[in-house]
Short mmCIF file of C-alpha atoms in Angstrom, two decimals:
data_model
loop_
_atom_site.label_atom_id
_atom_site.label_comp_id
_atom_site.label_asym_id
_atom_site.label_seq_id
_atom_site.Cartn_x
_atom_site.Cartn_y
_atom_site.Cartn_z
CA UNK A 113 68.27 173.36 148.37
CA UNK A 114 67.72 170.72 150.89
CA UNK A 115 65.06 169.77 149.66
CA UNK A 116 66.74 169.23 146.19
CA UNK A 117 69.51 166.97 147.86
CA UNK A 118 67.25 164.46 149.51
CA UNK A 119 65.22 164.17 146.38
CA UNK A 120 68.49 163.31 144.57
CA UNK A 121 69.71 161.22 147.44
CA UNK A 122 66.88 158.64 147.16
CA UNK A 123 66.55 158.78 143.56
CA UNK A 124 69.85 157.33 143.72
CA UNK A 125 68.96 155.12 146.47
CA UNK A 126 66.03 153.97 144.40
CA UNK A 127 68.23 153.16 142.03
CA UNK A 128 70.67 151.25 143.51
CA UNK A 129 67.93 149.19 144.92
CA UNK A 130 66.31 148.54 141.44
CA UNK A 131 69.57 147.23 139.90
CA UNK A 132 70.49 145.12 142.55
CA UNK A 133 67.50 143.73 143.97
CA UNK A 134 69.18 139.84 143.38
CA UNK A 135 72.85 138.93 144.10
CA UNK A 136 75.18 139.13 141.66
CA UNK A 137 77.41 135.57 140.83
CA UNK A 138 80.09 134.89 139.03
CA UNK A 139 78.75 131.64 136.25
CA UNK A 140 81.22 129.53 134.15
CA UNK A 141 78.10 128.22 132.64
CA UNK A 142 76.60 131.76 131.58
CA UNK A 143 78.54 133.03 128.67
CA UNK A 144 75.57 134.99 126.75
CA UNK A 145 75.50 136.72 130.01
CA UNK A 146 79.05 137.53 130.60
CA UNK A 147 79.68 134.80 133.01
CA UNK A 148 77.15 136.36 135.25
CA UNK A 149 74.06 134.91 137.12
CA UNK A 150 71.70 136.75 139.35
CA UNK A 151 69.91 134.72 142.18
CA UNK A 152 67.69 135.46 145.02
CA UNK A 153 69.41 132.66 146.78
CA UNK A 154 73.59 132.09 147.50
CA UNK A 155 76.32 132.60 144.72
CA UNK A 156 78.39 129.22 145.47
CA UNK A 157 81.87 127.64 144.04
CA UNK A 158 82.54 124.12 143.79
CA UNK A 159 85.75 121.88 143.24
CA UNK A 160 85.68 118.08 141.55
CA UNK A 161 88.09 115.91 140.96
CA UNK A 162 88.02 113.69 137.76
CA UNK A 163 89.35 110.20 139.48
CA UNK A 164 90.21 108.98 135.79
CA UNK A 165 92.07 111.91 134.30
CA UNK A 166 93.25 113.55 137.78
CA UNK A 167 92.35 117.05 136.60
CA UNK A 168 90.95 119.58 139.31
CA UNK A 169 87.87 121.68 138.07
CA UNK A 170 86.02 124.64 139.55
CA UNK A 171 82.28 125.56 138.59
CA UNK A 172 81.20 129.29 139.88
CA UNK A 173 77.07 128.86 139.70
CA UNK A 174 74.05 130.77 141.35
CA UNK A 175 71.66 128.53 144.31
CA UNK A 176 68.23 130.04 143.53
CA UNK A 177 65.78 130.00 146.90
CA UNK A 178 63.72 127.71 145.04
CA UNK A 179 66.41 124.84 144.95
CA UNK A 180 66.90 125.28 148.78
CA UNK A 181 66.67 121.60 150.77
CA UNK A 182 65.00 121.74 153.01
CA UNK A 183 63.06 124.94 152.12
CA UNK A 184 63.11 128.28 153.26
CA UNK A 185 66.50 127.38 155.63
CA UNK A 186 69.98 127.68 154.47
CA UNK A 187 70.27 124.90 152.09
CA UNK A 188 72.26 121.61 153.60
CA UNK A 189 74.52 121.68 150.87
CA UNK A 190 75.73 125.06 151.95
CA UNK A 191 76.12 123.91 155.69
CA UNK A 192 79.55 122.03 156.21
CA UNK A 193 78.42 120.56 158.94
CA UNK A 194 76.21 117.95 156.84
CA UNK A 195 78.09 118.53 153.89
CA UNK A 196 81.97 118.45 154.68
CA UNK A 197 83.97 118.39 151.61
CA UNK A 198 85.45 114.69 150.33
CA UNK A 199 88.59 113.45 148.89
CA UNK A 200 87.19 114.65 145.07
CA UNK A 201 84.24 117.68 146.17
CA UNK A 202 83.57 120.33 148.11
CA UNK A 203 81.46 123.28 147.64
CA UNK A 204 81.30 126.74 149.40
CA UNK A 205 77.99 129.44 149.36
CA UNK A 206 78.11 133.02 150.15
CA UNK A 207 76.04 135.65 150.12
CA UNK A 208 77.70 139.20 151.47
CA UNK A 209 78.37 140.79 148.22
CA UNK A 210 78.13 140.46 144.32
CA UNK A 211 80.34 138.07 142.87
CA UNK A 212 81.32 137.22 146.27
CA UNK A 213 82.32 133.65 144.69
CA UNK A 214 85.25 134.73 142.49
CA UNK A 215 87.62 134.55 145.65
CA UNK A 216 86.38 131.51 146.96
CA UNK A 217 88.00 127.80 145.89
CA UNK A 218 87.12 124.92 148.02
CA UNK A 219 89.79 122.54 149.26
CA UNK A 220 89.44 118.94 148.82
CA UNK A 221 90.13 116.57 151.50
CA UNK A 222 94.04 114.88 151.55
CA UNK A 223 93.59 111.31 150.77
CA UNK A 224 94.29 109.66 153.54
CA UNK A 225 93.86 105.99 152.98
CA UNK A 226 92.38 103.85 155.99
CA UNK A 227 91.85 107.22 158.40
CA UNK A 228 88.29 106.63 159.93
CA UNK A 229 86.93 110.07 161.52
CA UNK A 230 83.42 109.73 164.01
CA UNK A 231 81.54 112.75 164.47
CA UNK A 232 78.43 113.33 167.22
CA UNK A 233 76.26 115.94 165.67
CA UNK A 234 72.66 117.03 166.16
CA UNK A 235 69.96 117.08 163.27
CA UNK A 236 67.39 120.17 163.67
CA UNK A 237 64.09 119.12 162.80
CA UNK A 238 63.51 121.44 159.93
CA UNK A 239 66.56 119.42 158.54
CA UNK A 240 64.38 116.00 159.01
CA UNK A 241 63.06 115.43 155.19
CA UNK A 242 60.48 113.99 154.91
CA UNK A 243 60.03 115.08 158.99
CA UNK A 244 58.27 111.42 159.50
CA UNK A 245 61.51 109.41 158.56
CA UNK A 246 64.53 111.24 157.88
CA UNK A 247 66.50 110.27 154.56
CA UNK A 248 70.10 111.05 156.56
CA UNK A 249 69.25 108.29 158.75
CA UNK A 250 68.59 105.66 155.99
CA UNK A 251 72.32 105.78 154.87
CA UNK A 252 73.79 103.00 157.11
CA UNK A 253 74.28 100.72 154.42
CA UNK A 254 75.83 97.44 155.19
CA UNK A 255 78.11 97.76 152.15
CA UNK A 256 79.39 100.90 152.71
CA UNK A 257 82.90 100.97 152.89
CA UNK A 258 83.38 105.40 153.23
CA UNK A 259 80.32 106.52 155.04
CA UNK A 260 77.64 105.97 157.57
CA UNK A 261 75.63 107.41 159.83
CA UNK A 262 72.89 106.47 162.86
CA UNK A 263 70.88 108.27 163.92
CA UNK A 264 68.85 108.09 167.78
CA UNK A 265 66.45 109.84 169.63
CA UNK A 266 65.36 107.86 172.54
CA UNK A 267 67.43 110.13 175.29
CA UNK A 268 69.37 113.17 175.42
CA UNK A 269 73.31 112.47 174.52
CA UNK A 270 71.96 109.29 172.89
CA UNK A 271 74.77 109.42 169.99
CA UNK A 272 77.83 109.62 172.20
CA UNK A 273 77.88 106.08 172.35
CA UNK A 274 76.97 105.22 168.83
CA UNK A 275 79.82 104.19 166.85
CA UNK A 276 78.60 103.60 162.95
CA UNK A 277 81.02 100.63 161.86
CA UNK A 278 82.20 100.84 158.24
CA UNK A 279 82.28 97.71 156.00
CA UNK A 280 85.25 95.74 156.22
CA UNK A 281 85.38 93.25 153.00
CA UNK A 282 86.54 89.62 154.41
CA UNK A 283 89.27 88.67 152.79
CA UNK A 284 89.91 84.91 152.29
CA UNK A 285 92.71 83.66 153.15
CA UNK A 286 95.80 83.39 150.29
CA UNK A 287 92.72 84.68 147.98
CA UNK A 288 93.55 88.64 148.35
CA UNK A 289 91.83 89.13 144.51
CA UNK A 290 88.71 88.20 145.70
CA UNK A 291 87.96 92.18 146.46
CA UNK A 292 84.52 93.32 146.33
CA UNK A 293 84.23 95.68 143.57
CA UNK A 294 83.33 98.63 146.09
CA UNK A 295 86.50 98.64 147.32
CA UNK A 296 88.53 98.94 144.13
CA UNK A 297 89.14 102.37 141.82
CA UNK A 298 88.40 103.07 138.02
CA UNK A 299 91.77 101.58 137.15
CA UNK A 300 91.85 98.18 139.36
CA UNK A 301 87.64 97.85 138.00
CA UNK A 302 89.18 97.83 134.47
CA UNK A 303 92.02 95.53 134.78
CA UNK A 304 89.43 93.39 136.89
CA UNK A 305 87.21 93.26 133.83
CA UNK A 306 89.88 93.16 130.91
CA UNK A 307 92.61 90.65 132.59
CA UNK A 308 90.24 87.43 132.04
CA UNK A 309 88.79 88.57 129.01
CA UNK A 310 92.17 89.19 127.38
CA UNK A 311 93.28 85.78 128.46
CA UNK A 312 90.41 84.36 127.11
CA UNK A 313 91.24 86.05 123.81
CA UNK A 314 94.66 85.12 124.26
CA UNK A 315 93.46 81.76 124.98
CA UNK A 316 91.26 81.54 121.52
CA UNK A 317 93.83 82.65 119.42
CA UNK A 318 96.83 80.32 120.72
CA UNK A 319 93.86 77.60 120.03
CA UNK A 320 93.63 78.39 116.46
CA UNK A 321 97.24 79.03 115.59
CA UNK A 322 97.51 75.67 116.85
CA UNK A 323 94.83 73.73 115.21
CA UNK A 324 96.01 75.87 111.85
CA UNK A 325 99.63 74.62 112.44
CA UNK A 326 98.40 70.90 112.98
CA UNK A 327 95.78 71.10 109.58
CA UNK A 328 99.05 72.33 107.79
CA UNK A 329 100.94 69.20 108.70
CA UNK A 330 98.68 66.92 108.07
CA UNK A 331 98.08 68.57 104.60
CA UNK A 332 101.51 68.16 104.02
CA UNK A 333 102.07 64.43 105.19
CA UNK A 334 101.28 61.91 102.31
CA UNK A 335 99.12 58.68 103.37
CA UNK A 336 102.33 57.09 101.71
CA UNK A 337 105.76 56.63 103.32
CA UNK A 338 107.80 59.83 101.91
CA UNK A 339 111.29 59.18 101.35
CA UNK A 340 114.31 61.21 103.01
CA UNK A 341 115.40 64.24 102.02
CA UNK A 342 112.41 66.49 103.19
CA UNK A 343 111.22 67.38 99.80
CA UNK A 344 108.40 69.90 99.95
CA UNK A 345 104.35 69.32 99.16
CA UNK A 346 104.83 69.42 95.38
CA UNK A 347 107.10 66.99 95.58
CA UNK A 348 104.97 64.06 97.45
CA UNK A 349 103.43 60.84 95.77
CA UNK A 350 99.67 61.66 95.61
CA UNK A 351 98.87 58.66 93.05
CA UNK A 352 100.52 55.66 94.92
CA UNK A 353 103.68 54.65 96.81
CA UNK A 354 105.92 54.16 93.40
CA UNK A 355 104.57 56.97 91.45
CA UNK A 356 105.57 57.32 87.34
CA UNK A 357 108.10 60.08 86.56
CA UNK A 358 106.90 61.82 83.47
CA UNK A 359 109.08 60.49 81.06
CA UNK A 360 107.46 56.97 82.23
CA UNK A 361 104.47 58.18 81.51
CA UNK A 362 104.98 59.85 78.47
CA UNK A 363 106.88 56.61 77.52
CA UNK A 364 103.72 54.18 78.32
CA UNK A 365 101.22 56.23 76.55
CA UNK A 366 103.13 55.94 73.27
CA UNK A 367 102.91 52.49 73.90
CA UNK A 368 99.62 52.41 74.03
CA UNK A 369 98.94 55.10 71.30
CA UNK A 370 101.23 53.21 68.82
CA UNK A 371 103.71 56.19 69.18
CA UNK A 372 101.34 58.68 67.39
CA UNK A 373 103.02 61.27 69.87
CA UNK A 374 99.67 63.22 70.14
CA UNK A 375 100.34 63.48 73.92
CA UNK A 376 99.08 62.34 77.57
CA UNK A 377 95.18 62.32 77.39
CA UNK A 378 93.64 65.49 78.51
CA UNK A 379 92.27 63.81 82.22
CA UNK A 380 95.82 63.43 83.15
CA UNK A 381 97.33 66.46 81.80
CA UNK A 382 94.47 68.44 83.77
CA UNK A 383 95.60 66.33 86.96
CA UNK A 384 98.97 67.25 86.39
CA UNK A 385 98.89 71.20 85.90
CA UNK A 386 96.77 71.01 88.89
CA UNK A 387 99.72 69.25 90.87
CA UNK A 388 102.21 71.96 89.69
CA UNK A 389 104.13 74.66 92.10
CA UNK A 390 105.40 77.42 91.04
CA UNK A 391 108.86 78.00 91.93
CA UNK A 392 110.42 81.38 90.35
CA UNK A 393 109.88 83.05 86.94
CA UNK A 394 112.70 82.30 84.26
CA UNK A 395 111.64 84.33 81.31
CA UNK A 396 109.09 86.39 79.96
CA UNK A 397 107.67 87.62 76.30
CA UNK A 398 105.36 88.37 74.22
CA UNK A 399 102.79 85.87 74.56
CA UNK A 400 103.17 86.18 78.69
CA UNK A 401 106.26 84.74 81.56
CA UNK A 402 107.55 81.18 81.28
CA UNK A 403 108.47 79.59 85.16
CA UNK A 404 110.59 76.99 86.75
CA UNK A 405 108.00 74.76 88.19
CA UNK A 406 107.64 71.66 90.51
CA UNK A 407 106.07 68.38 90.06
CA UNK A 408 106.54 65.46 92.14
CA UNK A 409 110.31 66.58 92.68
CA UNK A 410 110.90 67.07 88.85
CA UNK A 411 110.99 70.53 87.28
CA UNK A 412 109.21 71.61 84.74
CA UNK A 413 108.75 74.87 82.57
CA UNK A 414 105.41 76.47 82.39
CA UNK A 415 104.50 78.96 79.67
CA UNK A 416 101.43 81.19 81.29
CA UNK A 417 99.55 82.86 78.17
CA UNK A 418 97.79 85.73 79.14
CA UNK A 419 94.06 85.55 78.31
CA UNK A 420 94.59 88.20 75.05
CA UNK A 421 96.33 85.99 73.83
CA UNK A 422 94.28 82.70 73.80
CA UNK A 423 94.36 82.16 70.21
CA UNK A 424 98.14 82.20 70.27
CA UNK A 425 98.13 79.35 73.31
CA UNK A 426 95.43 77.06 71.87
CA UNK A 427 97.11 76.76 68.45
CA UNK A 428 100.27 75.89 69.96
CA UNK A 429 98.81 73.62 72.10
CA UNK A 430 96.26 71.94 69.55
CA UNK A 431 99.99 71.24 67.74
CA UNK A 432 101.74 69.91 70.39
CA UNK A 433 99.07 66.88 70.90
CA UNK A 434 98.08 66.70 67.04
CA UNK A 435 101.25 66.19 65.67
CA UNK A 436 103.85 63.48 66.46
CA UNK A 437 106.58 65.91 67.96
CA UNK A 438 107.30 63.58 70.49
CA UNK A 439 111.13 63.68 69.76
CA UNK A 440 114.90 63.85 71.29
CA UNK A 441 115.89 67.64 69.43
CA UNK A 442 112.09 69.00 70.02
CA UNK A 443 110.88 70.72 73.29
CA UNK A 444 108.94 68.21 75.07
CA UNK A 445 105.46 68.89 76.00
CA UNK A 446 103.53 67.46 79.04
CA UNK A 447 100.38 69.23 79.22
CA UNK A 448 98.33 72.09 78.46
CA UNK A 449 95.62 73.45 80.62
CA UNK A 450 93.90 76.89 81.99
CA UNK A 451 93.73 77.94 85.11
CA UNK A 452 91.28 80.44 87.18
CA UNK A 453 93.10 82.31 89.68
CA UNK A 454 90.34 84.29 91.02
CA UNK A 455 90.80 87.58 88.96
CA UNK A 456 91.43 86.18 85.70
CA UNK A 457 91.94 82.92 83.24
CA UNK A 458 95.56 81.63 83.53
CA UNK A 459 96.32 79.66 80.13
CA UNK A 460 99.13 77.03 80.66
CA UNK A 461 101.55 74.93 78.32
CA UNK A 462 104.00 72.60 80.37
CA UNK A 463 107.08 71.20 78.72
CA UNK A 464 110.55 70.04 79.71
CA UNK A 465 112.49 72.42 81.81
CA UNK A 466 115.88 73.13 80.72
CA UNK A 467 118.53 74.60 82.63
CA UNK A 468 120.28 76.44 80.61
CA UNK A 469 117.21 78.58 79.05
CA UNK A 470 116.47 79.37 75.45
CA UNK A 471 119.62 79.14 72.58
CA UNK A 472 118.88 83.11 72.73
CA UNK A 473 119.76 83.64 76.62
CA UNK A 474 122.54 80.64 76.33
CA UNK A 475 124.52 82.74 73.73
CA UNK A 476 123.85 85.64 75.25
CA UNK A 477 125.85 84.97 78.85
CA UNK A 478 128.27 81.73 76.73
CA UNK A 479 130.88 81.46 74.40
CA UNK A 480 130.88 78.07 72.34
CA UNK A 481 133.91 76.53 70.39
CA UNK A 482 134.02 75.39 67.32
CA UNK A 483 133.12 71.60 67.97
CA UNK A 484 130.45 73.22 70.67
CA UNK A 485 128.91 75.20 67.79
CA UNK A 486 128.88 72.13 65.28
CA UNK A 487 127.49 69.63 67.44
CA UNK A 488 124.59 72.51 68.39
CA UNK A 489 123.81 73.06 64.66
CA UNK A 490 123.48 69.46 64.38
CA UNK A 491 120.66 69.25 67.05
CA UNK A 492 118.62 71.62 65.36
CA UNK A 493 119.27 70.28 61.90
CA UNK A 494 117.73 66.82 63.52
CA UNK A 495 114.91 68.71 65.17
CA UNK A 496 114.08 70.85 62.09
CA UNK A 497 114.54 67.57 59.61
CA UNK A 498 111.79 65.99 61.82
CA UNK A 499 109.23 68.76 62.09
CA UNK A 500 109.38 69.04 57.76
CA UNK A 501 108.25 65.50 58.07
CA UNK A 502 105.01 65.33 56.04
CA UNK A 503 102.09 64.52 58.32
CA UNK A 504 98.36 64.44 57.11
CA UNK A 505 96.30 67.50 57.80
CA UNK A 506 99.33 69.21 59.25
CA UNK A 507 100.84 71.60 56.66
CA UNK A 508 101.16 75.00 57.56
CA UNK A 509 100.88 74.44 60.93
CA UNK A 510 104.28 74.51 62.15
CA UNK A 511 104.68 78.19 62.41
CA UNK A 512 103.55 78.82 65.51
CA UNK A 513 106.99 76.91 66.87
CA UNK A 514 108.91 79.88 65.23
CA UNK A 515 110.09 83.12 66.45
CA UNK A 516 110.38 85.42 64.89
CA UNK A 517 107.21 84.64 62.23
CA UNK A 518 107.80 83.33 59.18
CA UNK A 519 106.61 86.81 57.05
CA UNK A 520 109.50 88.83 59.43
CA UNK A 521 112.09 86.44 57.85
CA UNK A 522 110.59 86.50 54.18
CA UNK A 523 111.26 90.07 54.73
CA UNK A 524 114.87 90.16 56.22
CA UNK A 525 116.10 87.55 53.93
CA UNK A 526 114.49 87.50 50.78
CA UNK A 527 113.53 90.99 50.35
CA UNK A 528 116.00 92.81 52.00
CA UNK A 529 118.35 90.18 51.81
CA UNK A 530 120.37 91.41 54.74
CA UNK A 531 123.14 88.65 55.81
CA UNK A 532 125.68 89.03 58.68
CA UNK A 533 128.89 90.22 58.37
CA UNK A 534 131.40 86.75 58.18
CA UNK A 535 134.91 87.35 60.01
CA UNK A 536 137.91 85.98 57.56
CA UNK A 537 138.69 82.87 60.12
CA UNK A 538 135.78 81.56 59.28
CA UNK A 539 137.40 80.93 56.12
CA UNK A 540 140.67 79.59 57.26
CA UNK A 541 139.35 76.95 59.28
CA UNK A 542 137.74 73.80 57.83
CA UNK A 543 134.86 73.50 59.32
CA UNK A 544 133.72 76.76 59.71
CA UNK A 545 133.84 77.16 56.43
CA UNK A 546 132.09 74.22 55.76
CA UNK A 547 129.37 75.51 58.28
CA UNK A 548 129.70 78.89 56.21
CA UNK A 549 128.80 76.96 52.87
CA UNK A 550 125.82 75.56 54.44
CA UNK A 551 124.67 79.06 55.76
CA UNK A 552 124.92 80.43 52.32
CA UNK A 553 122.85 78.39 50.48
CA UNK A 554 120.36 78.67 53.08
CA UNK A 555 119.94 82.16 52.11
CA UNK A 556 118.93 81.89 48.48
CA UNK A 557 116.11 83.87 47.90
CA UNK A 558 114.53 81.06 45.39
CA UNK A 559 112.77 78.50 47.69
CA UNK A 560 113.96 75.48 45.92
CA UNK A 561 117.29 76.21 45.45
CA UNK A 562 117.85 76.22 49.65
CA UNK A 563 118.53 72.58 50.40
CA UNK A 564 115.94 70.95 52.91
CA UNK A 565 116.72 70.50 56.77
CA UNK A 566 117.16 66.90 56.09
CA UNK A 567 119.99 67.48 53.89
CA UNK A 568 121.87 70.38 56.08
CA UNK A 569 121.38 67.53 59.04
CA UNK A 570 123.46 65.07 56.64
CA UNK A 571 125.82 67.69 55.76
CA UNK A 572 126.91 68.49 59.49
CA UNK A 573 126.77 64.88 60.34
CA UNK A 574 129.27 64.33 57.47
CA UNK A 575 131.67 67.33 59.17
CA UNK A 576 131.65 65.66 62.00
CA UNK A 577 132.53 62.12 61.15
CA UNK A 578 135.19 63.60 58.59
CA UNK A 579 137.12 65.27 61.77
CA UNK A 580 138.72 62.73 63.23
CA UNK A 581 140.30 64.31 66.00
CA UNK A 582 137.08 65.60 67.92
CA UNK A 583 134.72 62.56 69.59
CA UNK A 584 131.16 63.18 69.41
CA UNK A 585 129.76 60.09 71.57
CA UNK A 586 125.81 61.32 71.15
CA UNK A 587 126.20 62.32 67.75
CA UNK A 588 122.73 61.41 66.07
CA UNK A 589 123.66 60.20 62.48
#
């Protein structure tokens, strides 16, 4: 029976001893293991401080005998004595039980700025590495502004009279930013490094802000003297002190064309699209937007085509300078010209700008009298009776001034033969129904029987000499 019990006594012993024949440790660093280590060495906890951040970690690790300094003695990094902990680490060892480093958490040091603390201490000779000149003793740098140490060994008590000085950074004087970097943190480092670079950036950017400001003036400053009134960059003389306006320059080539009215040569209609601003948009349609535009302090109207419609643009424009339209009743034309934006072809046709917009928008937002209306429909009797002018090579050409097309009004007048609905005061005053008369025998469906635009101009001009008690001082007769 005895004999049973100690058999079963050291089998367990045996056991015991098998299964723990290293220490035990608890391992952040050791998940596949369950956070354990095993070591033949010390089980050990450390704590750091991240300076940047401020955050306080712990590592729990295993010290294996073969990572001992110096070897085969407890190591120096588990002897306080040579390893004290700091302001941001300190480390602890043990060895009397498994895991023994789950209860243990270093303390750092309080920071305690400008406290200088002198120890006397002895170093064993199986510390001495290598034993011919100890590294410990090769740590009394100049620069060092934290730590140092001397060693001696001439007499006994040789080291209670050594007093390692720390480095003191001379400060010159009404200079305290000239620091040496060793003395400064992560935070006054950075600012050292970023402050003169940022000005320097600061610096470069003022420069060209500047120098862009001062191109922009000059850009904007004619070589000429620019009259009063601060007019904007469209609106300087680029050709000469006394530039032409463009009615004097209109004017002068028709001199020199013998008033064919084909329009400004293409050189200087080029030079003036490329002098034009573009102000605000006034209208748009079919064929593209028509804007309010600046030249030389005079606005002008410019009809941008898109480029689907380039047939539409060229025809009008090939009109414009082939035919004499140059005329008083007629929308004036400048210049015609296309334009590359950078994504796609701009087509321009420049012409008079009129303030009052198209007789479609004027209608629209105004009501007219009857002298208003009169006068109006003799304007566009005069305009009309000079476009039907017969001019060589130029028949059929004339529809592209119209809107809507000639074949939509075949269709509404001839074929349908729709006509408005006439109110009955129309026929108790005089001259609207005079104006009435007119209007109906522009509507017969036989082309011949309609009288021609010169005779409807005569006709109007004839109402409005007959009324006597209206004066029409720009009447064109």
């Amino acid at each position: 029976m005895l004999f049973h019990v100690a058999l079963s006594t050291g089998l367990i012993i045996s056991a015991l001893t098998t299964t723990t024949s290293g220490l035990l440790c608890c391992c952040d660093i050791c998940p596949e293991s369950n956070h354990t280590c095993e070591t033949d060495g010390y089980c050990f906890t450390s704590t750091f401080l991240d300076k940047a951040t401020g955050v306080i970690s712990y590592n729990y690790r295993c010290l294996d005998k073969a990572k001992f300094f110096p070897p085969g003695r407890k190591p120096i990094v588990c002897d306080q004595r040579y390893s004290p902990p700091t302001k941001d680490f300190a480390l602890l060892c043990c060895r009397i039980r498994n895991f023994c480093n789950d209860d243990i958490k270093p303390r750092l040091v309080e920071d305690k700025s400008h406290v200088t603390t002198t120890g006397n201490k002895c170093l064993d000779k199986q510390l001495i590495y290598p034993p011919e000149n100890p590294i410990l003793c090769h740590s009394a740098h100049t620069l060092n502004d934290t730590f140092v140490i001397e060693c001696c060994k001439e007499v006994d008590l040789c080291n209670e009279n050594l007093r390692p000085q720390l480095f003191k950074p001379k400060i010159p004087e009404g200079k305290p930013w000239l620091i040496p970097s060793g003395s400064l943190g992560t935070w006054e480092l950075a600012m050292l490094i970023a402050g003169p670079i940022g000005m320097i950036c600061l610096a470069f950017m003022l420069g060209v802000s500047f120098w862009s400001q001062h191109k922009k003036k000059l850009l904007s400053h004619s070589r000429f003297r620019c009259e009063p009134g601060g007019e904007d960059a469209a609106d300087q003389p680029i050709l000469g002190p006394s530039p032409p306006s463009l009615n004097e320059m209109i004017r002068d080539n028709q001199m020199t064309t013998s008033g064919s009215g084909s329009g400004l040569p293409l050189l200087v209609q080029r030079s003036i699209a490329r002098q034009i601003q573009l102000v605000e948009t006034i209208g748009k349609g079919r064929f593209g937007e028509v804007w309010r535009g600046r030249w030389r302090g005079e606005n002008v109207a410019v009809k941008i085509f898109s480029s689907r419609e380039e047939r539409s643009w060229f025809r009008e424009a090939e009109i414009y300078q082939t035919v004499m339209l140059r005329h008083d009743n007629i929308l004036g034309f400048i210049a015609a010209d296309n334009k590359d934006n950078g994504t796609w072809t701009q087509l321009w046709l420049i012409t008079d700008y009129h303030a009052n917009g198209s007789l479609f928008d004027f209608l629209n937002r105004s009501t007219i009298d009857v002298p208003g209306m009169i006068k109006m429909a003799l304007s566009i009797a005069t305009g009309l009776a000079h476009l039907h002018m017969e001019i060589v090579g130029t028949q059929g050409k004339l529809i592209g001034l119209v809107d809507p097309t000639i074949d939509e009004m075949r269709k509404v007048v001839c074929l349908d033969q729709i006509r408005p609905a006439i109110p009955n005061r129309w026929h108790a005053c005089k001259d609207l129904h005079l104006v009435l008369k007119i209007m109906q025998e522009c509507w017969y469906p036989v082309a011949t029987a309609r009288p021609t635009a010169l005779r409807i101009k005569k006709t109007i001009a004839s109402i409005i000499l007959s009324d006597q008690a209206v004066s029409y001082p720009d009447v064109i007769s």
